[in-house]
Amino acid sequence: MDYDIKDKGLADKGLERIEWADGFMPVLSQIRKHFKDEKPLKNLTIAACLHVTTETANLMRTLKEGGADVTLAASNPLSTQDDVASALVDRFDIPVFAIWGAEKDKYYSHIRSVLNHGHDITMDDGADLVSTLHKESPEELDKVIGGTEETTTGVIRLRAMAKEGVLGYPVIAVNDSMTKHFFDNRYGTGQSTIDGILRATNCLISGTNFVIAGYGWCGKGVAKRASGMGANVIVTEIDSVKAIEAAMDGFRVMQMKEAASIGDIFLTVTGNKWVIHRDIFLLMKDNAIVANSGHFNVEIKIEDLEDMSVSKREIRHNVTQFTLSDGKRINLLAEGRLVNLSCAEGHPAMVMDMSFANQAYAAVYLKENASNLEKKVYVIPEEIDRDIARVKLKTMNLKIDELTPAQRDYLNSWGEGT
Ligand code: ADE
């Protein structure tokens, strides 16, 4: 079996951590049992490019139990957990191409290795796999029955491809399932971002001015948690509706250039580029902390920071301290990459359970329906999404009310009024 990982000797530790996460992924475990009996993914090769975490390992095991031939590459050089990669290779015979800290060339060579193994289905987090396949091997596109995409950022890229007419096969936007973005983006990013900032800096959140750029589902999640820990949250936005939402949720809303001189901690979570740049760095206070939780490392313009600085040093693991000519220090976490996955372990298994249940069902859906799908971006059917919610609720021992026949009729009628 071909693979490229850091050290096969880390498998024991990786396995324990994978099993620990599995204990918080009851929906995915049930799917795995069902997949073992039914083999719904038999004869399919799945090329995956996801963060190599304990939760992803449980998804890979599930797809394999379903009969798929799966290979995995990392979707970010700093999110790879080397012990998990090792356990996947050594204990589950799943080829993995991922090493923490891989340089750009290595990162893409890993993606190519996964694609070379075969790809009836592509499974992506950020669309690097899909875009590499489209750019480098367009002749292969017709062989793909479909793809899945995990993140908001990836879905934006894929919709742009579909709009331009260049998307080569149908893709399911897993991100857009209710059981994905309502929970993973909000509670997952909310908690794991704070976790990453704390592990990297050990700073006190309470009493800080915590500036959050972007008030989408992820930004909302981080704002609530930072506020719950006593931070004075400031939100910056480019969307007028989201800005009103932030204001009515009780946060201060202002332009980044105004927030720049007030903030102690800055977090970008916009999905866009160059949200924090030279003019903003110049206004920052001494010792400001700057981090990103958006998918790509383009939200903070690091080139500007490099250019403005007279020196830099790694003052703590995952913290680069830049010193400007006037002596001001700016602390950048995880090279501007996803702080929640680089400085912590990503979203907790409890929310990834639903996200990855969607991934597993999306693969089956593609297998069963590919011939009826166009080269477009689709959302998973609502019955599947709601079914995942029903099972999750059951595993949480929560019961909800049911509509009575009279209520059902009422909802389907228009005759009754005042
Ligand atoms: N994205 C965010 N958190 C994650 C996790 N724990 N595993 C895989 N992908 C993730």
Coordinates of C-alpha atoms and ligand atoms in Angstrom, one line a residue:
M1 CA 0.0 0.0 0.0
D2 CA 1.3 3.4 -1.0
Y3 CA 1.2 6.2 1.6
D4 CA 3.1 9.2 2.9
I5 CA 2.9 9.9 6.6
K6 CA 5.3 11.2 9.3
D7 CA 5.8 8.1 11.4
K8 CA 4.0 4.7 11.5
G9 CA 5.1 4.3 15.1
L10 CA 2.4 6.8 16.3
A11 CA -0.4 4.4 15.5
D12 CA -1.2 3.3 19.1
K13 CA -1.8 6.9 20.3
G14 CA -3.7 7.7 17.1
L15 CA -6.0 4.7 17.6
E16 CA -6.8 5.6 21.2
R17 CA -7.7 9.2 20.1
I18 CA -9.8 7.9 17.2
E19 CA -11.7 5.6 19.5
W20 CA -12.2 8.4 22.0
A21 CA -13.8 10.6 19.3
D22 CA -15.9 7.7 18.1
G23 CA -17.6 7.6 21.6
F24 CA -19.0 11.1 20.7
M25 CA -20.1 10.2 17.2
P26 CA -23.1 7.9 17.7
V27 CA -24.9 8.8 14.5
L28 CA -21.8 8.0 12.4
S29 CA -21.2 4.7 14.4
Q30 CA -24.8 3.7 13.6
I31 CA -24.2 4.4 9.9
R32 CA -21.0 2.4 10.1
K33 CA -22.9 -0.6 11.4
H34 CA -25.5 -0.3 8.7
F35 CA -22.8 0.2 6.0
K36 CA -21.0 -3.0 7.2
D37 CA -24.1 -5.1 6.5
E38 CA -25.3 -3.3 3.3
K39 CA -22.0 -2.3 1.6
P40 CA -23.8 0.6 -0.2
L41 CA -20.4 2.0 -1.5
K42 CA -19.2 -1.3 -3.0
N43 CA -16.9 -0.9 -6.1
L44 CA -16.5 2.9 -5.5
T45 CA -13.2 4.7 -5.1
I46 CA -13.4 7.8 -3.0
A47 CA -10.6 10.4 -3.1
A48 CA -10.8 12.5 0.0
C49 CA -9.1 15.8 0.9
L50 CA -10.1 16.6 4.5
H51 CA -8.5 17.7 7.7
V52 CA -6.7 14.6 9.1
T53 CA -8.3 14.5 12.5
T54 CA -9.8 11.8 14.7
E55 CA -13.3 12.7 13.5
T56 CA -12.2 12.4 9.8
A57 CA -10.6 9.0 10.7
N58 CA -14.0 7.8 11.8
L59 CA -15.6 9.0 8.6
M60 CA -12.9 7.1 6.6
R61 CA -13.5 3.9 8.6
T62 CA -17.2 4.3 7.9
L63 CA -16.7 4.7 4.1
K64 CA -14.4 1.7 4.1
E65 CA -17.0 -0.4 5.9
G66 CA -19.5 0.7 3.3
G67 CA -17.3 -1.1 0.7
A68 CA -15.5 2.0 -0.7
D69 CA -11.8 2.1 -1.6
V70 CA -10.8 5.3 0.2
T71 CA -7.6 7.4 0.2
L72 CA -7.1 10.6 2.1
A73 CA -4.9 13.7 1.7
A74 CA -4.8 16.7 4.1
S75 CA -6.9 19.8 3.3
N76 CA -4.5 22.0 5.3
P77 CA -0.8 21.6 6.0
L78 CA -1.2 22.6 9.7
S79 CA -4.3 20.6 10.6
T80 CA -2.8 17.1 10.1
Q81 CA -2.7 15.0 13.3
D82 CA 0.3 12.7 12.5
D83 CA -0.8 10.1 15.0
V84 CA -4.2 9.8 13.3
A85 CA -2.6 9.5 9.9
S86 CA -0.4 6.7 11.3
A87 CA -3.4 4.8 12.8
L88 CA -5.3 5.0 9.6
V89 CA -2.5 3.5 7.6
D90 CA -1.3 1.0 10.2
R91 CA -4.6 -0.1 11.8
F92 CA -7.2 0.5 9.1
D93 CA -5.2 -0.1 5.9
I94 CA -6.3 3.2 4.5
P95 CA -3.7 5.0 2.3
V96 CA -3.1 8.5 3.8
F97 CA -0.9 11.2 2.2
A98 CA -0.5 13.8 4.9
I99 CA 2.3 15.2 7.1
W100 CA 1.9 18.1 9.5
G101 CA 3.7 21.2 8.3
A102 CA 4.1 20.0 4.7
E103 CA 5.3 22.7 2.3
K104 CA 3.1 23.8 -0.6
D105 CA 4.7 21.4 -3.1
K106 CA 4.4 18.4 -0.8
Y107 CA 0.8 19.4 0.0
Y108 CA -0.2 19.3 -3.7
S109 CA 1.8 16.2 -4.4
H110 CA -0.2 14.5 -1.7
I111 CA -3.4 15.6 -3.4
R112 CA -2.1 14.2 -6.7
S113 CA -1.3 10.9 -5.1
V114 CA -4.8 10.6 -3.8
L115 CA -6.2 11.4 -7.3
N116 CA -3.8 8.9 -8.9
H117 CA -5.3 6.2 -6.8
G118 CA -8.7 6.7 -8.4
H119 CA -11.8 9.0 -7.9
D120 CA -15.3 7.9 -8.7
I121 CA -16.2 10.3 -6.0
T122 CA -14.2 13.3 -4.7
M123 CA -14.7 14.4 -1.1
D124 CA -13.4 17.9 -0.4
D125 CA -12.9 20.5 2.4
G126 CA -12.1 23.8 0.6
A127 CA -12.2 22.4 -3.0
D128 CA -8.5 22.0 -3.5
L129 CA -9.0 18.4 -4.7
V130 CA -11.7 19.5 -7.2
S131 CA -9.7 22.5 -8.4
T132 CA -6.5 20.4 -8.9
L133 CA -8.4 17.8 -10.8
H134 CA -10.0 20.4 -13.0
K135 CA -6.8 22.3 -13.7
E136 CA -4.4 19.4 -14.1
S137 CA -6.4 16.5 -15.5
P138 CA -9.5 17.8 -17.2
E139 CA -9.6 14.6 -19.3
E140 CA -10.4 12.7 -16.1
L141 CA -13.5 14.7 -15.2
D142 CA -16.0 12.5 -17.1
K143 CA -15.0 9.5 -15.0
V144 CA -16.1 11.1 -11.8
I145 CA -19.7 10.4 -10.8
G146 CA -19.8 13.3 -8.3
G147 CA -18.2 15.1 -5.4
T148 CA -19.0 16.4 -1.9
E149 CA -17.9 19.6 -0.3
E150 CA -17.7 20.3 3.4
T151 CA -17.2 24.0 3.8
T152 CA -18.7 27.4 3.0
T153 CA -15.5 28.5 1.3
G154 CA -15.4 25.4 -0.9
V155 CA -19.1 25.8 -1.8
I156 CA -18.5 29.4 -2.9
R157 CA -15.6 28.2 -5.2
L158 CA -17.8 25.4 -6.7
R159 CA -20.8 27.7 -7.3
A160 CA -18.4 30.1 -9.1
M161 CA -17.2 27.1 -11.2
A162 CA -20.8 26.0 -12.0
K163 CA -21.7 29.6 -12.9
E164 CA -18.8 29.8 -15.3
G165 CA -19.9 26.5 -16.8
V166 CA -16.6 24.8 -15.9
L167 CA -17.7 22.4 -13.2
G168 CA -17.1 18.9 -14.6
Y169 CA -19.5 16.9 -12.4
P170 CA -22.3 17.2 -9.8
V171 CA -21.3 18.2 -6.3
I172 CA -23.3 18.0 -3.1
A173 CA -22.8 21.0 -0.8
V174 CA -22.7 19.2 2.5
N175 CA -22.1 22.6 4.2
D176 CA -25.5 23.7 3.2
S177 CA -27.3 20.8 5.1
M178 CA -29.1 22.2 8.2
T179 CA -27.5 19.5 10.3
K180 CA -24.1 20.7 9.1
H181 CA -23.9 24.5 9.2
F182 CA -26.3 25.2 12.0
F183 CA -24.1 23.2 14.4
D184 CA -20.6 22.6 13.0
N185 CA -20.1 26.2 11.8
R186 CA -21.7 27.9 14.8
Y187 CA -21.0 25.7 17.8
G188 CA -18.0 23.8 16.3
T189 CA -16.1 26.9 15.1
G190 CA -17.3 28.9 18.1
Q191 CA -15.7 26.6 20.6
S192 CA -12.7 25.3 18.7
T193 CA -11.6 28.9 17.7
I194 CA -11.5 30.0 21.4
D195 CA -9.8 26.7 22.2
G196 CA -7.1 27.4 19.6
I197 CA -6.5 30.9 20.8
L198 CA -6.3 29.8 24.4
R199 CA -3.9 26.8 23.7
A200 CA -1.6 29.1 21.6
T201 CA -1.5 32.1 23.9
N202 CA -2.9 31.2 27.4
C203 CA -4.4 34.7 27.3
L204 CA -7.3 35.9 29.4
I205 CA -10.4 36.5 27.2
S206 CA -12.3 38.2 30.0
G207 CA -12.1 42.0 29.7
T208 CA -10.5 42.1 26.2
N209 CA -11.8 43.9 23.2
F210 CA -12.3 41.0 20.9
V211 CA -12.7 42.0 17.3
I212 CA -14.5 39.5 15.0
A213 CA -14.5 40.2 11.2
G214 CA -17.4 38.4 9.7
Y215 CA -20.8 37.6 11.3
G216 CA -21.8 34.5 9.3
W217 CA -22.6 31.3 11.2
C218 CA -19.0 30.9 12.3
G219 CA -18.6 34.5 13.4
K220 CA -21.8 34.3 15.4
G221 CA -20.6 31.2 17.1
V222 CA -17.3 32.8 18.1
A223 CA -18.9 36.1 19.2
K224 CA -21.3 34.3 21.6
R225 CA -18.6 32.2 23.2
A226 CA -16.1 35.1 23.5
S227 CA -18.9 37.2 25.0
G228 CA -19.8 34.4 27.4
M229 CA -16.2 34.5 28.6
G230 CA -16.4 38.2 29.4
A231 CA -14.9 39.7 26.2
N232 CA -16.3 43.0 24.8
V233 CA -17.0 41.8 21.3
I234 CA -16.7 44.1 18.3
V235 CA -18.0 42.9 15.0
T236 CA -17.0 44.2 11.6
E237 CA -19.1 43.3 8.5
I238 CA -19.6 44.2 4.9
D239 CA -23.2 42.9 4.8
S240 CA -25.8 45.3 6.2
V241 CA -28.2 42.6 7.3
K242 CA -25.6 40.7 9.2
A243 CA -24.4 43.9 10.8
I244 CA -27.9 44.7 12.1
E245 CA -28.0 41.1 13.5
A246 CA -24.7 41.6 15.3
A247 CA -25.9 44.9 16.7
M248 CA -29.2 43.4 17.9
D249 CA -27.4 40.5 19.4
G250 CA -25.7 43.1 21.6
F251 CA -22.3 43.5 20.0
R252 CA -20.6 46.8 18.9
V253 CA -20.5 47.1 15.2
M254 CA -17.9 49.4 13.5
Q255 CA -15.5 49.6 10.6
M256 CA -12.2 47.6 10.9
K257 CA -10.2 50.9 10.7
E258 CA -12.0 52.0 13.9
A259 CA -11.7 48.7 15.6
A260 CA -8.0 48.5 14.8
S261 CA -6.9 50.8 17.5
I262 CA -9.2 49.3 20.1
G263 CA -8.8 45.5 19.7
D264 CA -6.7 43.3 21.9
I265 CA -7.6 40.1 19.9
F266 CA -8.5 40.1 16.2
L267 CA -10.2 37.1 14.5
T268 CA -11.0 36.9 10.8
V269 CA -13.8 34.6 9.7
T270 CA -15.1 36.1 6.5
G271 CA -14.1 33.7 3.7
N272 CA -12.6 36.7 1.9
K273 CA -9.0 38.0 1.5
W274 CA -7.0 40.8 3.0
V275 CA -9.4 41.8 5.7
I276 CA -6.5 42.8 7.9
H277 CA -3.7 44.6 6.1
R278 CA -0.9 47.2 6.4
D279 CA -3.2 50.2 7.3
I280 CA -4.9 48.1 10.0
F281 CA -1.7 46.7 11.5
L282 CA -0.3 50.3 11.7
L283 CA -3.3 51.3 13.9
M284 CA -3.1 48.2 16.3
K285 CA -2.1 48.4 19.9
D286 CA 1.2 46.9 21.1
N287 CA 1.0 43.2 21.7
A288 CA -2.2 42.6 19.7
I289 CA -3.1 39.0 18.9
V290 CA -4.2 38.3 15.4
A291 CA -5.8 35.0 14.2
N292 CA -7.9 33.5 11.4
S293 CA -10.6 30.9 11.4
G294 CA -11.6 31.2 7.8
H295 CA -10.6 28.3 5.5
F296 CA -7.7 29.9 3.6
N297 CA -4.7 31.9 5.0
V298 CA -5.5 34.9 2.9
E299 CA -7.7 36.8 5.3
I300 CA -4.7 38.4 7.0
K301 CA -2.3 40.0 4.6
I302 CA 0.8 38.4 6.0
E303 CA 3.0 39.8 3.2
D304 CA 2.3 43.3 4.6
L305 CA 3.2 42.3 8.1
E306 CA 6.4 40.7 6.9
D307 CA 7.2 43.8 5.0
M308 CA 6.6 46.3 7.8
S309 CA 8.5 44.3 10.5
V310 CA 12.1 44.7 11.5
S311 CA 12.2 41.3 13.1
K312 CA 10.1 38.3 14.0
R313 CA 10.5 35.3 16.3
E314 CA 8.4 32.2 17.3
I315 CA 7.8 33.4 20.9
R316 CA 5.6 30.4 21.7
H317 CA 4.6 27.3 19.7
N318 CA 2.2 28.6 17.0
V319 CA 2.8 32.3 17.8
T320 CA 5.0 34.4 15.6
Q321 CA 5.8 37.8 17.1
F322 CA 6.5 40.5 14.6
T323 CA 8.2 43.7 15.8
L324 CA 7.6 46.9 13.8
S325 CA 10.1 49.8 13.5
D326 CA 8.5 51.7 16.3
G327 CA 8.9 48.7 18.6
K328 CA 5.3 47.6 18.4
R329 CA 4.7 43.9 18.7
I330 CA 2.0 42.0 16.7
N331 CA 1.4 38.3 17.5
L332 CA 0.2 36.2 14.6
L333 CA -1.2 32.7 15.4
A334 CA -0.6 29.7 13.2
E335 CA 0.8 31.6 10.3
G336 CA -2.7 33.0 9.7
R337 CA -4.0 29.5 9.0
L338 CA -7.2 28.0 10.6
V339 CA -6.5 28.7 14.3
N340 CA -9.0 26.1 15.5
L341 CA -7.4 23.2 13.6
S342 CA -3.8 24.4 13.8
C343 CA -3.6 25.4 17.5
A344 CA -6.4 23.1 18.8
E345 CA -8.0 19.9 17.5
G346 CA -10.7 21.3 15.3
H347 CA -14.4 21.0 16.1
P348 CA -15.4 18.5 18.7
A349 CA -16.6 15.1 17.6
M350 CA -20.1 15.7 18.9
V351 CA -20.8 18.2 16.1
M352 CA -18.6 16.5 13.5
D353 CA -20.9 13.5 14.0
M354 CA -23.7 15.2 12.0
S355 CA -21.4 16.8 9.4
F356 CA -19.8 13.5 8.6
A357 CA -23.1 11.6 8.7
N358 CA -24.0 14.0 5.8
Q359 CA -20.8 13.2 4.0
A360 CA -21.5 9.4 4.3
Y361 CA -25.1 9.7 3.1
A362 CA -24.0 12.2 0.3
A363 CA -21.7 9.5 -1.1
V364 CA -24.5 6.9 -1.1
Y365 CA -26.8 9.5 -2.7
L366 CA -24.3 10.2 -5.4
K367 CA -23.9 6.5 -6.1
E368 CA -27.7 6.0 -6.4
N369 CA -28.6 9.2 -8.3
A370 CA -25.5 10.3 -10.2
S371 CA -27.1 9.5 -13.6
N372 CA -29.9 12.0 -12.9
L373 CA -27.8 14.8 -11.7
E374 CA -26.4 17.7 -13.8
K375 CA -23.0 19.4 -13.4
K376 CA -24.3 21.6 -10.7
V377 CA -24.0 22.2 -7.0
Y378 CA -26.8 20.4 -5.1
V379 CA -28.0 20.3 -1.5
I380 CA -28.6 17.0 0.2
P381 CA -32.4 16.1 0.1
E382 CA -34.3 17.5 3.1
E383 CA -35.5 14.0 4.2
I384 CA -31.9 12.8 4.7
D385 CA -31.0 16.0 6.5
R386 CA -34.0 15.7 8.9
D387 CA -33.3 12.0 9.3
I388 CA -29.8 12.8 10.6
A389 CA -31.4 15.3 13.0
R390 CA -33.9 12.7 14.3
V391 CA -31.2 10.1 15.0
K392 CA -29.0 12.7 16.6
L393 CA -31.8 13.8 18.9
K394 CA -32.5 10.2 19.9
T395 CA -28.8 9.7 20.8
M396 CA -29.1 12.8 22.9
N397 CA -32.1 11.2 24.7
L398 CA -34.3 14.1 23.8
K399 CA -37.9 13.7 22.8
I400 CA -40.0 16.3 20.9
D401 CA -43.8 16.6 20.3
E402 CA -45.6 15.3 17.2
L403 CA -48.2 17.2 15.2
T404 CA -51.8 16.0 15.9
P405 CA -53.9 15.2 12.8
A406 CA -55.8 18.5 13.4
Q407 CA -52.6 20.5 13.5
R408 CA -51.3 18.8 10.3
D409 CA -54.6 19.6 8.5
Y410 CA -54.4 23.2 9.8
L411 CA -50.9 23.6 8.4
N412 CA -52.1 22.3 5.0
S413 CA -55.2 24.4 4.8
W414 CA -55.9 28.1 4.2
G415 CA -59.7 28.4 5.1
E416 CA -59.4 29.1 8.8
G417 CA -58.6 32.7 9.8
T418 CA -59.4 35.3 12.5
Ligands
ADE1 N1 -13.2 20.9 10.4 C1 -13.4 21.5 11.6 N2 -13.1 20.7 12.6 C2 -12.9 19.5 12.1 C3 -12.6 18.2 12.6 N3 -12.5 18.0 13.9 N4 -12.3 17.2 11.8 C4 -12.4 17.4 10.4 N5 -12.7 18.5 9.9 C5 -12.9 19.6 10.7

